[in-house]
Coordinates of C-alpha atoms in Angstrom, one line a residue:
X1 CA 8.2 29.6 -39.0
X2 CA 6.6 29.4 -42.4
X3 CA 7.1 26.6 -44.9
X4 CA 9.5 26.6 -47.8
X5 CA 8.9 27.4 -51.4
X6 CA 10.0 25.2 -54.3
X7 CA 12.9 27.6 -55.0
X8 CA 14.1 27.5 -51.4
X9 CA 14.0 23.7 -51.3
X10 CA 15.6 22.9 -54.6
X11 CA 18.4 25.4 -54.4
X12 CA 19.2 24.2 -50.9
X13 CA 19.3 20.7 -52.2
X14 CA 21.6 21.6 -55.2
X15 CA 23.9 23.5 -52.9
X16 CA 24.2 20.7 -50.4
X17 CA 22.8 22.7 -47.4
X18 CA 20.0 21.6 -45.1
X19 CA 17.8 24.7 -45.7
X20 CA 17.8 28.1 -47.3
X21 CA 15.6 31.2 -47.4
X22 CA 15.0 34.0 -49.8
X23 CA 18.1 36.2 -50.1
X24 CA 20.6 33.5 -49.2
X25 CA 23.5 33.3 -51.7
X26 CA 24.4 29.7 -52.5
X27 CA 27.0 27.8 -54.6
X28 CA 24.6 25.7 -56.7
X29 CA 25.7 22.6 -58.5
X30 CA 23.3 21.9 -61.4
X31 CA 22.5 18.4 -62.7
X32 CA 22.9 19.5 -66.3
X33 CA 24.1 22.6 -68.2
X34 CA 23.6 23.1 -71.9
X35 CA 24.3 25.5 -74.7
X36 CA 23.5 25.6 -78.4
X37 CA 25.0 27.5 -81.4
X38 CA 26.6 29.9 -78.9
X39 CA 28.8 27.1 -77.7
X40 CA 31.7 28.3 -79.9
X41 CA 31.6 31.8 -78.3
X42 CA 31.4 30.2 -74.8
X43 CA 34.4 28.1 -75.7
X44 CA 36.5 31.2 -76.4
X45 CA 35.6 32.6 -73.0
X46 CA 36.3 29.3 -71.4
X47 CA 39.8 29.2 -72.9
X48 CA 40.6 32.5 -71.1
X49 CA 39.9 30.8 -67.7
X50 CA 42.9 28.6 -68.1
X51 CA 40.9 25.5 -67.1
X52 CA 42.3 22.3 -68.6
X53 CA 38.9 21.1 -69.8
X54 CA 35.3 20.8 -68.9
X55 CA 35.0 19.5 -65.4
X56 CA 31.9 17.4 -65.8
X57 CA 31.4 16.6 -69.5
X58 CA 28.7 14.0 -68.6
X59 CA 26.6 16.9 -67.2
X60 CA 26.8 19.0 -70.4
X61 CA 24.5 19.0 -73.4
X62 CA 25.0 20.8 -76.7
X63 CA 22.3 21.3 -79.4
X64 CA 22.7 22.8 -82.9
X65 CA 19.3 24.5 -83.3
X66 CA 19.4 28.3 -83.8
X67 CA 20.7 28.5 -87.4
X68 CA 19.9 25.1 -89.0
X69 CA 20.8 24.0 -91.6
X70 CA 23.6 26.6 -91.6
X71 CA 22.4 29.5 -93.7
X72 CA 25.8 31.1 -94.2
X73 CA 29.4 30.1 -94.3
X74 CA 30.0 31.8 -91.0
X75 CA 27.3 29.7 -89.4
X76 CA 28.7 26.6 -90.9
X77 CA 32.1 27.4 -89.6
X78 CA 30.6 28.0 -86.1
X79 CA 29.0 24.6 -86.2
X80 CA 32.2 22.9 -87.3
X81 CA 34.1 24.5 -84.3
X82 CA 31.4 23.2 -82.0
X83 CA 31.5 19.7 -83.4
X84 CA 35.3 19.6 -82.9
X85 CA 34.9 21.0 -79.3
X86 CA 32.3 18.4 -78.4
X87 CA 34.6 15.6 -79.7
X88 CA 37.7 17.0 -77.8
X89 CA 35.7 17.3 -74.5
X90 CA 34.0 14.0 -74.7
X91 CA 30.5 15.5 -74.5
X92 CA 28.1 12.6 -75.1
X93 CA 24.8 14.6 -75.1
X94 CA 25.3 16.3 -78.5
X95 CA 22.4 16.8 -80.9
X96 CA 23.0 17.6 -84.5
X97 CA 21.3 19.8 -87.0
X98 CA 17.7 18.6 -87.4
X99 CA 17.2 17.0 -84.1
X100 CA 15.4 20.0 -82.8
X101 CA 15.3 22.8 -80.2
X102 CA 17.4 22.4 -77.1
X103 CA 14.5 22.6 -74.6
X104 CA 12.3 20.2 -76.6
X105 CA 15.1 17.7 -77.2
X106 CA 16.4 17.7 -73.6
X107 CA 12.9 17.1 -72.4
X108 CA 12.3 14.3 -74.9
X109 CA 15.6 12.7 -74.0
X110 CA 14.8 13.0 -70.2
X111 CA 18.2 14.5 -69.5
X112 CA 16.6 16.6 -66.7
X113 CA 14.1 15.2 -64.2
X114 CA 11.8 16.5 -61.5
X115 CA 13.6 17.9 -58.5
X116 CA 16.8 18.6 -60.5
X117 CA 18.5 21.8 -61.6
X118 CA 19.4 22.8 -65.1
X119 CA 21.2 26.0 -66.3
X120 CA 21.3 26.9 -70.0
X121 CA 22.8 29.6 -72.1
X122 CA 19.4 30.4 -73.4
X123 CA 16.8 32.7 -71.8
X124 CA 14.0 30.2 -72.2
X125 CA 15.6 27.6 -69.9
X126 CA 12.6 28.4 -67.6
X127 CA 11.0 25.8 -69.9
X128 CA 12.0 22.9 -67.7
X129 CA 9.7 24.0 -64.9
X130 CA 7.1 21.9 -66.7
X131 CA 8.9 18.8 -65.4
X132 CA 9.1 20.1 -61.9
X133 CA 12.8 21.1 -62.4
X134 CA 14.5 24.4 -61.7
X135 CA 15.6 25.8 -65.0
X136 CA 17.4 29.1 -65.3
X137 CA 19.0 30.9 -68.2
X138 CA 22.6 32.2 -67.8
X139 CA 25.0 34.3 -69.8
X140 CA 28.0 33.0 -71.8
X141 CA 30.5 34.0 -69.1
X142 CA 28.5 32.1 -66.5
X143 CA 28.3 29.0 -68.7
X144 CA 32.1 29.1 -69.2
X145 CA 32.4 29.2 -65.4
X146 CA 30.0 26.3 -65.0
X147 CA 32.1 24.3 -67.5
X148 CA 35.2 25.1 -65.4
X149 CA 33.9 24.6 -61.9
X150 CA 30.6 22.8 -62.1
X151 CA 29.0 25.5 -59.8
X152 CA 27.4 28.9 -59.9
X153 CA 26.5 31.2 -57.1
X154 CA 22.8 32.2 -56.9
X155 CA 20.7 34.4 -54.7
X156 CA 17.6 32.5 -53.6
X157 CA 14.7 34.4 -55.3
X158 CA 11.4 35.6 -54.0
X159 CA 8.5 33.4 -55.2
X160 CA 5.2 34.3 -56.8
X161 CA 2.2 31.9 -56.8
X162 CA -0.1 31.8 -59.8
X163 CA -3.3 29.8 -59.3
X164 CA -5.2 28.5 -62.3
X165 CA -8.9 27.8 -61.8
X166 CA -11.8 27.0 -64.0
X167 CA -12.1 25.1 -67.3
X168 CA -10.8 26.2 -70.7
X169 CA -13.3 26.6 -73.5
X170 CA -12.6 25.0 -76.9
X171 CA -9.9 26.9 -78.8
X172 CA -8.1 28.2 -75.7
X173 CA -4.7 26.8 -75.1
X174 CA -1.7 27.2 -72.7
X175 CA -0.5 30.0 -74.9
X176 CA -3.5 32.1 -73.9
X177 CA -2.9 31.4 -70.2
X178 CA 0.7 32.7 -70.6
X179 CA -0.4 35.7 -72.5
X180 CA -3.1 36.5 -69.9
X181 CA -0.5 36.5 -67.1
X182 CA 1.8 38.8 -69.2
X183 CA -1.1 41.1 -70.0
X184 CA -2.2 41.2 -66.3
X185 CA 1.2 41.9 -64.8
X186 CA 3.6 43.0 -67.6
X187 CA 6.9 41.8 -69.0
X188 CA 8.7 42.7 -65.8
X189 CA 6.0 41.4 -63.4
X190 CA 8.1 38.4 -62.5
X191 CA 11.5 40.0 -62.4
X192 CA 14.1 37.7 -60.8
X193 CA 11.2 35.7 -59.2
X194 CA 10.4 32.0 -59.0
X195 CA 6.9 31.5 -60.5
X196 CA 5.0 28.6 -58.9
X197 CA 1.9 27.5 -60.7
X198 CA -0.9 25.7 -58.8
X199 CA -4.6 25.1 -59.0
X200 CA -7.0 22.3 -60.1
X201 CA -6.8 23.5 -63.8
X202 CA -3.2 22.4 -64.0
X203 CA -4.1 18.7 -64.1
X204 CA -6.3 19.4 -67.2
X205 CA -3.5 20.7 -69.3
X206 CA -2.3 18.2 -71.9
X207 CA 1.3 17.1 -71.5
X208 CA 2.2 18.7 -74.9
X209 CA 0.9 22.1 -73.8
X210 CA 2.5 22.3 -70.4
X211 CA 6.0 23.5 -71.5
X212 CA 4.4 26.6 -73.0
X213 CA 3.7 28.4 -69.8
X214 CA 7.0 28.0 -67.9
X215 CA 8.9 28.7 -71.1
X216 CA 7.1 32.0 -71.6
X217 CA 8.0 33.1 -68.1
X218 CA 11.2 34.2 -69.6
X219 CA 9.1 37.0 -71.2
X220 CA 7.9 37.7 -67.6
X221 CA 11.4 38.4 -66.3
X222 CA 11.3 35.3 -64.2
X223 CA 14.4 33.4 -62.9
X224 CA 12.5 30.1 -63.1
X225 CA 9.0 28.7 -63.2
X226 CA 7.5 25.5 -61.7
X227 CA 4.7 23.1 -62.3
X228 CA 4.2 20.5 -59.5
X229 CA 4.9 17.1 -61.2
X230 CA 1.9 14.8 -61.3
X231 CA 1.1 11.3 -62.7
X232 CA 1.0 12.7 -66.2
X233 CA 4.5 14.0 -65.8
X234 CA 5.7 10.7 -64.4
X235 CA 4.1 8.7 -67.2
X236 CA 5.8 10.9 -69.8
X237 CA 9.2 10.3 -68.2
X238 CA 8.9 6.6 -67.5
X239 CA 9.8 5.2 -70.9
X240 CA 12.5 7.8 -71.4
X241 CA 14.5 8.2 -68.1
X242 CA 17.7 6.3 -67.3
X243 CA 17.9 7.2 -63.6
X244 CA 15.8 7.7 -60.6
X245 CA 14.6 11.1 -59.3
X246 CA 12.9 12.6 -56.3
X247 CA 10.3 15.3 -57.0
X248 CA 10.1 18.4 -54.8
X249 CA 6.9 20.3 -53.8
X250 CA 6.5 23.6 -51.9
X251 CA 5.0 23.5 -48.4
X252 CA 1.4 24.4 -48.0
X253 CA 2.3 27.3 -45.7
X254 CA 5.1 28.7 -47.9
X255 CA 5.4 32.5 -48.1
X256 CA 4.9 34.3 -51.4
X257 CA 5.7 37.8 -52.4
X258 CA 2.6 37.9 -54.6
X259 CA -0.4 35.6 -55.3
X260 CA -2.3 35.9 -58.6
X261 CA -5.3 34.0 -60.0
X262 CA -6.3 33.3 -63.6
X263 CA -9.9 32.2 -64.2
X264 CA -9.9 29.9 -67.3
X265 CA -13.7 30.1 -67.5
X266 CA -13.3 33.8 -68.5
X267 CA -10.4 33.2 -70.9
X268 CA -10.7 33.5 -74.7
X269 CA -8.1 33.4 -77.5
X270 CA -5.7 36.2 -77.1
X271 CA -3.2 38.0 -79.4
X272 CA -0.1 39.9 -78.4
X273 CA 0.3 43.0 -80.6
X274 CA 3.7 44.4 -81.7
X275 CA 6.1 44.9 -80.1
X276 CA 5.8 43.3 -76.7
X277 CA 4.3 40.0 -75.5
X278 CA 2.4 41.8 -72.8
X279 CA 0.6 44.0 -75.3
X280 CA -2.4 41.6 -75.1
X281 CA -5.9 41.9 -76.5
X282 CA -8.7 39.4 -77.2
X283 CA -8.7 38.2 -80.8
X284 CA -12.4 39.2 -81.0
X285 CA -11.3 42.9 -80.7
X286 CA -9.2 42.8 -83.8
X287 CA -11.0 43.9 -86.9
X288 CA -9.5 43.0 -90.3
X289 CA -5.9 43.2 -89.4
X290 CA -4.1 41.9 -92.5
X291 CA -1.1 39.5 -92.4
X292 CA 1.3 38.4 -95.1
X293 CA 2.7 35.4 -93.2
X294 CA 1.8 32.9 -90.5
X295 CA 4.2 30.6 -88.6
X296 CA 3.9 27.6 -86.3
X297 CA 7.1 27.0 -84.5
X298 CA 9.7 27.9 -81.8
X299 CA 10.1 26.3 -78.3
X300 CA 6.7 27.6 -77.3
X301 CA 4.8 26.7 -80.4
X302 CA 6.3 23.9 -82.4
X303 CA 5.1 20.7 -80.6
X304 CA 2.9 18.1 -82.1
X305 CA -0.3 19.6 -80.5
X306 CA 0.5 22.9 -82.3
X307 CA 0.8 21.1 -85.6
X308 CA -2.3 19.1 -85.0
X309 CA -4.3 22.2 -84.0
X310 CA -3.2 23.9 -87.2
X311 CA -4.2 20.8 -89.2
X312 CA -7.6 20.7 -87.6
X313 CA -8.3 24.2 -88.9
X314 CA -6.7 23.7 -92.3
X315 CA -8.4 20.4 -93.2
X316 CA -10.2 20.8 -96.5
X317 CA -9.1 24.5 -96.7
X318 CA -6.3 26.4 -98.4
X319 CA -4.1 29.1 -96.9
X320 CA -4.3 32.7 -98.3
X321 CA -0.8 33.7 -97.2
X322 CA 2.6 32.0 -96.7
X323 CA 2.3 29.5 -93.8
X324 CA 5.6 28.2 -92.4
X325 CA 5.7 25.1 -90.1
X326 CA 8.8 24.5 -88.1
X327 CA 8.5 21.4 -85.8
X328 CA 10.2 21.7 -82.5
X329 CA 12.1 18.4 -83.0
X330 CA 12.5 15.4 -85.3
X331 CA 10.3 13.4 -82.9
X332 CA 7.5 15.9 -83.5
X333 CA 8.1 15.8 -87.2
X334 CA 7.9 12.0 -87.3
X335 CA 4.7 11.9 -85.2
X336 CA 3.1 14.5 -87.6
X337 CA 4.1 12.4 -90.6
X338 CA 2.8 9.1 -89.1
X339 CA -0.6 10.6 -88.1
X340 CA -1.3 12.4 -91.4
X341 CA -1.0 15.8 -89.8
X342 CA 1.9 16.7 -92.1
X343 CA -0.1 15.7 -95.2
X344 CA -3.0 17.9 -94.2
X345 CA -0.7 20.9 -93.6
X346 CA 1.2 20.4 -96.9
X347 CA -2.1 19.9 -98.9
X348 CA -3.4 23.1 -97.5
X349 CA -0.3 25.0 -98.8
X350 CA 1.9 25.1 -95.8
X351 CA 5.7 24.9 -96.0
X352 CA 7.6 22.5 -93.7
X353 CA 11.0 23.6 -92.4
X354 CA 13.9 21.8 -90.6
X355 CA 13.2 21.3 -86.8
X356 CA 14.9 24.1 -84.9
X357 CA 14.4 27.5 -83.4
X358 CA 13.5 29.2 -86.6
X359 CA 12.4 32.8 -86.2
X360 CA 13.9 33.4 -82.8
X361 CA 17.2 34.6 -84.3
X362 CA 15.9 35.6 -87.7
X363 CA 18.2 32.9 -89.2
X364 CA 15.4 30.7 -90.5
X365 CA 14.2 30.5 -94.1
X366 CA 11.1 32.7 -93.9
X367 CA 12.3 36.2 -92.9
X368 CA 9.5 38.7 -93.7
X369 CA 9.9 41.6 -96.1
X370 CA 9.9 45.1 -94.9
X371 CA 6.4 46.0 -93.6
X372 CA 5.1 42.5 -93.8
X373 CA 3.1 41.3 -90.8
X374 CA 3.5 37.8 -89.3
X375 CA 1.3 36.0 -86.8
X376 CA 3.1 33.2 -85.0
X377 CA 2.8 30.7 -82.2
X378 CA 6.2 31.8 -80.7
X379 CA 7.0 33.6 -77.5
X380 CA 8.5 37.0 -78.6
X381 CA 7.4 39.7 -80.9
X382 CA 10.1 42.3 -80.2
X383 CA 11.0 44.6 -83.1
X384 CA 13.2 42.8 -85.5
X385 CA 12.8 39.4 -83.8
X386 CA 12.3 37.6 -87.1
X387 CA 15.1 39.3 -88.8
X388 CA 13.4 42.4 -90.2
X389 CA 13.3 45.5 -88.1
X390 CA 10.1 47.0 -89.5
X391 CA 8.1 43.8 -89.9
X392 CA 5.4 43.6 -87.1
X393 CA 4.9 40.3 -85.3
X394 CA 1.7 39.1 -83.6
X395 CA 1.6 36.2 -81.1
X396 CA -1.3 33.8 -80.7
X397 CA -2.2 30.2 -80.1
X398 CA -2.0 27.7 -83.0
X399 CA -5.7 27.7 -83.8
X400 CA -5.7 31.5 -84.3
X401 CA -2.5 31.4 -86.3
X402 CA -3.9 28.7 -88.7
X403 CA -7.3 30.4 -89.0
X404 CA -5.5 33.7 -89.8
X405 CA -3.4 31.9 -92.5
X406 CA -6.7 30.8 -94.2
X407 CA -8.4 34.2 -93.9
X408 CA -5.3 36.4 -94.7
X409 CA -6.1 38.5 -91.6
X410 CA -6.2 37.9 -87.9
X411 CA -9.4 36.2 -87.0
X412 CA -11.1 34.1 -84.3
X413 CA -10.9 30.4 -85.4
X414 CA -14.7 30.2 -85.0
X415 CA -15.0 32.5 -88.0
X416 CA -13.1 30.1 -90.3
X417 CA -14.6 26.9 -88.8
X418 CA -18.2 28.1 -88.8

């Protein structure tokens, strides 16, 4: 009998059964569920169930982050309905416009902990694997059912193990690791799978970069992703948590449907070309590709380390194109203000926007014109993702994004910093 994977262990725990294997269908009770600006639409579905109210409002979080501040009357009305609903249902974990992106805020607030399960009405809920939690995105109907019953049935997924070895060179970030995996196996390479990351290189990833990789597994088709929590994780949570937790780790002899290795020694800064995040090439292969806009932001690219990386490149320089900075949270914005990072960015010509999701829905201030190319630190470059159907989007790490903003074309940061 082989050992158990992380997914097998944690879903069995959440379903209250002693053990489970791949293929088992379990009624899983999550520790937290959350929604964002789509809460109003979920509420309408929930009303059709006939349930008297949300069963466990203490296990519900709501964040306004996708269209903030409200850019239209319709969005403002949507927000007003959500505020009323939150008040009616007694939802304590409510985060207003400007607090930031749901994934970042829930992490900062330590509302989910290692060994716990979180379901969110957002595809990037795989994000919470960075804490050693099981995070899975669900649809609006599923979220309405979770509000009503507190449970959701799930088939235990196959697991894939991704081993990270070697040492990153300067200028290579977690974004490049995620893009390398997507480039290697494609956007459907992790379809309905649990992606477990392992290897000595994990410990060398700074705490601020860790969420990038499990978050981007949403682009890989994954059900969830997992980092084994270590002392760095525990230290981050210690001053934030309000309850105890029990981490879970896969067994050494667990069985995997696929094993894949990424050698960080061989990794260089990468760029995903339009219009898929697996359309990956080395930045050194791009020659004089012009851009009209650069952007640092979204749940995979708006943390303090991203802003600090951009400031490192921009210090003493001026941008040649529009450069929009959207911090992932108010906490990130405050840290950037206190450390002087914000001053460096503004002095170089960057524009600072309200913490939130920004370009993910095309609701941010900074929609490109027809035909304008944007390079960004986000996770998706699907056609029309930033609100303009024929505006190409390139994905890259924050050093590449900032250097390209200075050059007015996609460049290796070494070219600007030389």
